[in-house]
PDB file of C-alpha atoms in Angstrom:
ATOM      1  CA  MET F   6      43.720  54.185   5.502  1.00 73.00           C
ATOM      2  CA  THR F   7      40.990  54.963   8.024  1.00 79.00           C
ATOM      3  CA  THR F   8      39.896  52.377  10.553  1.00 87.00           C
ATOM      4  CA  ILE F   9      36.138  51.838  10.423  1.00 88.00           C
ATOM      5  CA  ASN F  10      34.074  51.005  13.488  1.00 94.00           C
ATOM      6  CA  ALA F  11      31.531  48.369  12.515  1.00 95.00           C
ATOM      7  CA  THR F  12      28.957  46.090  14.036  1.00 96.00           C
ATOM      8  CA  LEU F  13      28.344  42.876  12.088  1.00 97.00           C
ATOM      9  CA  LEU F  14      24.992  41.160  12.445  1.00 97.00           C
ATOM     10  CA  SER F  15      22.948  38.405  10.887  1.00 98.00           C
ATOM     11  CA  MET F  16      19.257  37.868  10.250  1.00 98.00           C
ATOM     12  CA  VAL F  17      17.665  34.547   9.303  1.00 98.00           C
ATOM     13  CA  ILE F  18      14.129  34.116   8.029  1.00 99.00           C
ATOM     14  CA  LEU F  19      12.889  30.557   8.565  1.00 98.00           C
ATOM     15  CA  HIS F  20      10.412  29.592   5.846  1.00 99.00           C
ATOM     16  CA  ASN F  21       8.170  26.539   6.112  1.00 98.00           C
ATOM     17  CA  GLU F  22       7.563  25.801   2.440  1.00 98.00           C
ATOM     18  CA  GLU F  23       4.694  23.358   3.167  1.00 98.00           C
ATOM     19  CA  THR F  24       2.586  25.996   4.939  1.00 98.00           C
ATOM     20  CA  ASP F  25       4.221  29.071   3.359  1.00 98.00           C
ATOM     21  CA  GLU F  26       4.753  30.485   6.846  1.00 99.00           C
ATOM     22  CA  VAL F  27       7.728  32.407   8.205  1.00 99.00           C
ATOM     23  CA  LEU F  28       8.993  32.657  11.770  1.00 98.00           C
ATOM     24  CA  LEU F  29       9.132  36.211  13.103  1.00 98.00           C
ATOM     25  CA  LEU F  30       9.895  37.720  16.491  1.00 95.00           C
ATOM     26  CA  ASP F  31       7.522  40.268  17.974  1.00 95.00           C
ATOM     27  CA  ARG F  32      10.037  42.429  19.827  1.00 86.00           C
ATOM     28  CA  PRO F  33       8.910  44.724  22.642  1.00 82.00           C
ATOM     29  CA  SER F  34       9.904  48.395  22.486  1.00 78.00           C
ATOM     30  CA  GLU F  35      12.403  48.059  25.335  1.00 77.00           C
ATOM     31  CA  ALA F  36      14.386  45.458  23.320  1.00 66.00           C
ATOM     32  CA  GLY F  37      14.992  47.920  20.475  1.00 66.00           C
ATOM     33  CA  PHE F  38      13.635  47.608  16.934  1.00 70.00           C
ATOM     34  CA  PRO F  39      10.058  47.032  18.183  1.00 77.00           C
ATOM     35  CA  GLY F  40       7.551  45.083  16.131  1.00 91.00           C
ATOM     36  CA  TYR F  41       7.897  41.976  14.022  1.00 96.00           C
ATOM     37  CA  ILE F  42      11.378  41.212  12.752  1.00 95.00           C
ATOM     38  CA  GLY F  43      13.487  38.250  11.712  1.00 96.00           C
ATOM     39  CA  PRO F  44      15.659  36.537  14.329  1.00 96.00           C
ATOM     40  CA  GLY F  45      19.322  37.479  14.406  1.00 96.00           C
ATOM     41  CA  GLY F  46      22.004  39.411  16.188  1.00 95.00           C
ATOM     42  CA  LYS F  47      25.667  40.242  16.514  1.00 97.00           C
ATOM     43  CA  ILE F  48      28.323  38.062  14.920  1.00 97.00           C
ATOM     44  CA  GLU F  49      31.182  37.324  17.307  1.00 97.00           C
ATOM     45  CA  LEU F  50      34.779  38.133  16.323  1.00 96.00           C
ATOM     46  CA  THR F  51      35.850  34.493  15.870  1.00 97.00           C
ATOM     47  CA  GLU F  52      32.704  33.376  13.991  1.00 97.00           C
ATOM     48  CA  SER F  53      32.128  33.224  10.265  1.00 97.00           C
ATOM     49  CA  PHE F  54      29.001  35.049   9.098  1.00 97.00           C
ATOM     50  CA  THR F  55      27.076  31.786   8.733  1.00 98.00           C
ATOM     51  CA  GLU F  56      28.276  30.459  12.106  1.00 98.00           C
ATOM     52  CA  GLY F  57      27.023  33.642  13.750  1.00 98.00           C
ATOM     53  CA  ALA F  58      23.692  33.375  11.941  1.00 98.00           C
ATOM     54  CA  VAL F  59      23.242  29.744  13.036  1.00 98.00           C
ATOM     55  CA  ARG F  60      24.094  30.554  16.669  1.00 98.00           C
ATOM     56  CA  GLU F  61      21.904  33.653  16.871  1.00 97.00           C
ATOM     57  CA  LEU F  62      18.958  31.820  15.317  1.00 98.00           C
ATOM     58  CA  TYR F  63      19.243  29.022  17.881  1.00 97.00           C
ATOM     59  CA  GLU F  64      19.690  31.411  20.827  1.00 96.00           C
ATOM     60  CA  GLU F  65      16.659  33.489  19.873  1.00 95.00           C
ATOM     61  CA  THR F  66      14.315  30.742  18.661  1.00 96.00           C
ATOM     62  CA  GLY F  67      15.466  27.221  19.600  1.00 96.00           C
ATOM     63  CA  PHE F  68      15.501  26.158  15.943  1.00 98.00           C
ATOM     64  CA  ILE F  69      18.562  24.533  14.416  1.00 98.00           C
ATOM     65  CA  VAL F  70      19.940  25.168  10.951  1.00 98.00           C
ATOM     66  CA  TYR F  71      23.304  24.232   9.520  1.00 96.00           C
ATOM     67  CA  PRO F  72      25.472  26.678   7.581  1.00 95.00           C
ATOM     68  CA  THR F  73      24.713  24.705   4.413  1.00 96.00           C
ATOM     69  CA  ASP F  74      20.955  25.300   4.993  1.00 96.00           C
ATOM     70  CA  LEU F  75      21.392  29.066   4.789  1.00 98.00           C
ATOM     71  CA  ILE F  76      20.731  30.845   1.511  1.00 98.00           C
ATOM     72  CA  PHE F  77      22.487  34.215   1.408  1.00 98.00           C
ATOM     73  CA  LYS F  78      20.019  36.909   0.345  1.00 98.00           C
ATOM     74  CA  GLY F  79      21.860  40.173   0.808  1.00 97.00           C
ATOM     75  CA  ILE F  80      23.421  42.908   2.889  1.00 97.00           C
ATOM     76  CA  ASP F  81      21.918  45.894   4.669  1.00 94.00           C
ATOM     77  CA  GLU F  82      24.224  48.591   5.934  1.00 95.00           C
ATOM     78  CA  PHE F  83      23.516  51.707   7.916  1.00 93.00           C
ATOM     79  CA  ILE F  84      26.317  54.287   7.906  1.00 93.00           C
ATOM     80  CA  ILE F  85      26.997  57.340  10.104  1.00 91.00           C
ATOM     81  CA  PRO F  86      30.095  59.043   8.592  1.00 91.00           C
ATOM     82  CA  GLU F  87      30.532  61.535  11.469  1.00 90.00           C
ATOM     83  CA  GLU F  88      31.031  58.586  13.823  1.00 90.00           C
ATOM     84  CA  ASN F  89      33.055  56.550  11.300  1.00 92.00           C
ATOM     85  CA  TYR F  90      30.507  53.793  11.912  1.00 93.00           C
ATOM     86  CA  ARG F  91      28.851  51.036   9.869  1.00 95.00           C
ATOM     87  CA  TYR F  92      26.117  48.647  11.026  1.00 94.00           C
ATOM     88  CA  ILE F  93      26.141  45.712   8.576  1.00 97.00           C
ATOM     89  CA  VAL F  94      23.503  42.954   8.463  1.00 97.00           C
ATOM     90  CA  PHE F  95      24.056  39.691   6.542  1.00 98.00           C
ATOM     91  CA  ASN F  96      20.621  38.353   5.560  1.00 98.00           C
ATOM     92  CA  TYR F  97      19.716  34.700   5.022  1.00 99.00           C
ATOM     93  CA  VAL F  98      16.658  32.539   4.438  1.00 98.00           C
ATOM     94  CA  ALA F  99      16.430  28.852   5.410  1.00 98.00           C
ATOM     95  CA  HIS F 100      13.828  26.347   4.241  1.00 98.00           C
ATOM     96  CA  SER F 101      15.342  23.395   6.126  1.00 97.00           C
ATOM     97  CA  PHE F 102      15.491  23.409   9.925  1.00 97.00           C
ATOM     98  CA  SER F 103      14.807  21.282  12.988  1.00 97.00           C
ATOM     99  CA  GLY F 104      14.181  21.720  16.688  1.00 96.00           C
ATOM    100  CA  ALA F 105      11.393  23.320  18.657  1.00 94.00           C
ATOM    101  CA  PRO F 106      10.765  26.919  19.673  1.00 94.00           C
ATOM    102  CA  HIS F 107      11.930  28.202  23.034  1.00 91.00           C
ATOM    103  CA  GLU F 108       9.027  28.508  25.478  1.00 89.00           C
ATOM    104  CA  SER F 109      10.185  31.952  26.603  1.00 87.00           C
ATOM    105  CA  PRO F 110      12.470  33.391  23.919  1.00 85.00           C
ATOM    106  CA  PRO F 111      14.789  36.132  25.194  1.00 82.00           C
ATOM    107  CA  GLU F 112      14.110  38.678  22.428  1.00 84.00           C
ATOM    108  CA  GLY F 113      10.299  38.599  22.162  1.00 90.00           C
ATOM    109  CA  LYS F 114       7.419  36.318  21.224  1.00 94.00           C
ATOM    110  CA  LEU F 115       7.801  33.925  18.284  1.00 96.00           C
ATOM    111  CA  HIS F 116       5.034  33.690  15.691  1.00 96.00           C
ATOM    112  CA  TRP F 117       4.616  31.589  12.572  1.00 98.00           C
ATOM    113  CA  VAL F 118       2.783  33.839  10.111  1.00 98.00           C
ATOM    114  CA  LYS F 119       1.679  33.437   6.517  1.00 99.00           C
ATOM    115  CA  ARG F 120       4.336  34.907   4.265  1.00 98.00           C
ATOM    116  CA  SER F 121       1.666  36.812   2.307  1.00 98.00           C
ATOM    117  CA  ALA F 122       0.423  38.531   5.495  1.00 97.00           C
ATOM    118  CA  ALA F 123       3.790  39.231   7.147  1.00 98.00           C
ATOM    119  CA  THR F 124       4.245  42.805   5.913  1.00 96.00           C
ATOM    120  CA  GLU F 125       0.785  43.746   7.237  1.00 96.00           C
ATOM    121  CA  LEU F 126       2.086  43.252  10.797  1.00 97.00           C
ATOM    122  CA  PRO F 127       3.574  46.158  12.768  1.00 96.00           C
ATOM    123  CA  MET F 128       7.286  46.296  11.927  1.00 94.00           C
ATOM    124  CA  GLN F 129      10.112  48.687  11.221  1.00 91.00           C
ATOM    125  CA  ASN F 130       9.769  50.344   7.790  1.00 90.00           C
ATOM    126  CA  TRP F 131      13.183  49.110   6.643  1.00 89.00           C
ATOM    127  CA  PHE F 132      12.290  45.477   7.466  1.00 93.00           C
ATOM    128  CA  GLN F 133       8.882  45.776   5.806  1.00 95.00           C
ATOM    129  CA  GLU F 134      10.612  46.972   2.632  1.00 93.00           C
ATOM    130  CA  ARG F 135      13.310  44.246   2.694  1.00 93.00           C
ATOM    131  CA  PHE F 136      11.099  41.297   3.646  1.00 97.00           C
ATOM    132  CA  PRO F 137       9.941  40.420   0.070  1.00 96.00           C
ATOM    133  CA  LYS F 138      13.582  40.383  -1.088  1.00 95.00           C
ATOM    134  CA  PHE F 139      14.221  37.257   1.013  1.00 97.00           C
ATOM    135  CA  PHE F 140      12.014  35.374  -1.476  1.00 97.00           C
ATOM    136  CA  GLU F 141      13.091  36.973  -4.763  1.00 95.00           C
ATOM    137  CA  GLU F 142      15.745  35.683  -7.137  1.00 94.00           C
ATOM    138  CA  GLY F 143      19.246  37.024  -6.638  1.00 95.00           C
ATOM    139  CA  THR F 144      20.687  38.977  -3.747  1.00 96.00           C
ATOM    140  CA  PHE F 145      20.190  42.515  -2.560  1.00 95.00           C
ATOM    141  CA  GLU F 146      22.359  45.320  -1.269  1.00 95.00           C
ATOM    142  CA  VAL F 147      20.942  48.284   0.623  1.00 94.00           C
ATOM    143  CA  SER F 148      23.212  51.016   1.950  1.00 94.00           C
ATOM    144  CA  ILE F 149      21.765  53.930   3.899  1.00 92.00           C
ATOM    145  CA  GLU F 150      23.835  56.872   5.094  1.00 92.00           C
ATOM    146  CA  TYR F 151      22.541  59.021   7.940  1.00 89.00           C
ATOM    147  CA  GLU F 152      23.666  62.259   9.525  1.00 85.00           C
ATOM    148  CA  LYS F 153      24.465  61.937  13.207  1.00 82.00           C
ATOM    149  CA  HIS F 154      21.306  62.111  15.404  1.00 79.00           C
ATOM    150  CA  SER F 155      18.985  62.012  12.382  1.00 78.00           C
ATOM    151  CA  GLU F 156      16.569  59.368  11.166  1.00 77.00           C
ATOM    152  CA  ILE F 157      16.392  60.895   7.698  1.00 81.00           C
ATOM    153  CA  PRO F 158      18.753  59.295   5.162  1.00 81.00           C
ATOM    154  CA  VAL F 159      21.134  61.579   3.301  1.00 86.00           C
ATOM    155  CA  LYS F 160      22.130  58.873   0.814  1.00 87.00           C
ATOM    156  CA  LEU F 161      20.391  55.662  -0.201  1.00 83.00           C
ATOM    157  CA  THR F 162      21.793  52.977  -2.500  1.00 86.00           C
ATOM    158  CA  LYS F 163      19.768  49.896  -3.497  1.00 86.00           C
ATOM    159  CA  ARG F 164      20.848  47.101  -5.799  1.00 86.00           C
ATOM    160  CA  THR F 165      19.559  43.688  -6.766  1.00 88.00           C
ATOM    161  CA  LEU F 166      22.385  41.432  -7.885  1.00 84.00           C
ATOM    162  CA  GLY F 167      22.286  38.202  -9.869  1.00 75.00           C
TER     163      GLY F 167
END
């Protein structure tokens, strides 16, 4: 059996159902993944996926959710076979949260935006495509395989489950 090198991450979209707004980060280019994106980051070795999502959300935004507030929406994975590497993102949405935003968030500026207008903002193509899936029934799975040093996928698998 081959050992796989992987990075596990989470992303949480906060959704205010009363205003139909979502919280997004506007990340600068130097932070990587520039443009609007959901808060999230690396899951630590000793954390469950939901514990990592809760921690990352708080660190990046100041908002508090509990693991039971998270609704699992799906998995994104980006694979580079030549490097034996997988980058796996566990995606969640939360409609219940508390707290207040950080005044100077570490990853970029926080913005509450209308859900219907979110995909019109500058963002990575992959996030623009996935964003509506956070609000659809069921869960999603997206797996993209790349050749080393290429941004063009060689294999793409998409599924909606449940």
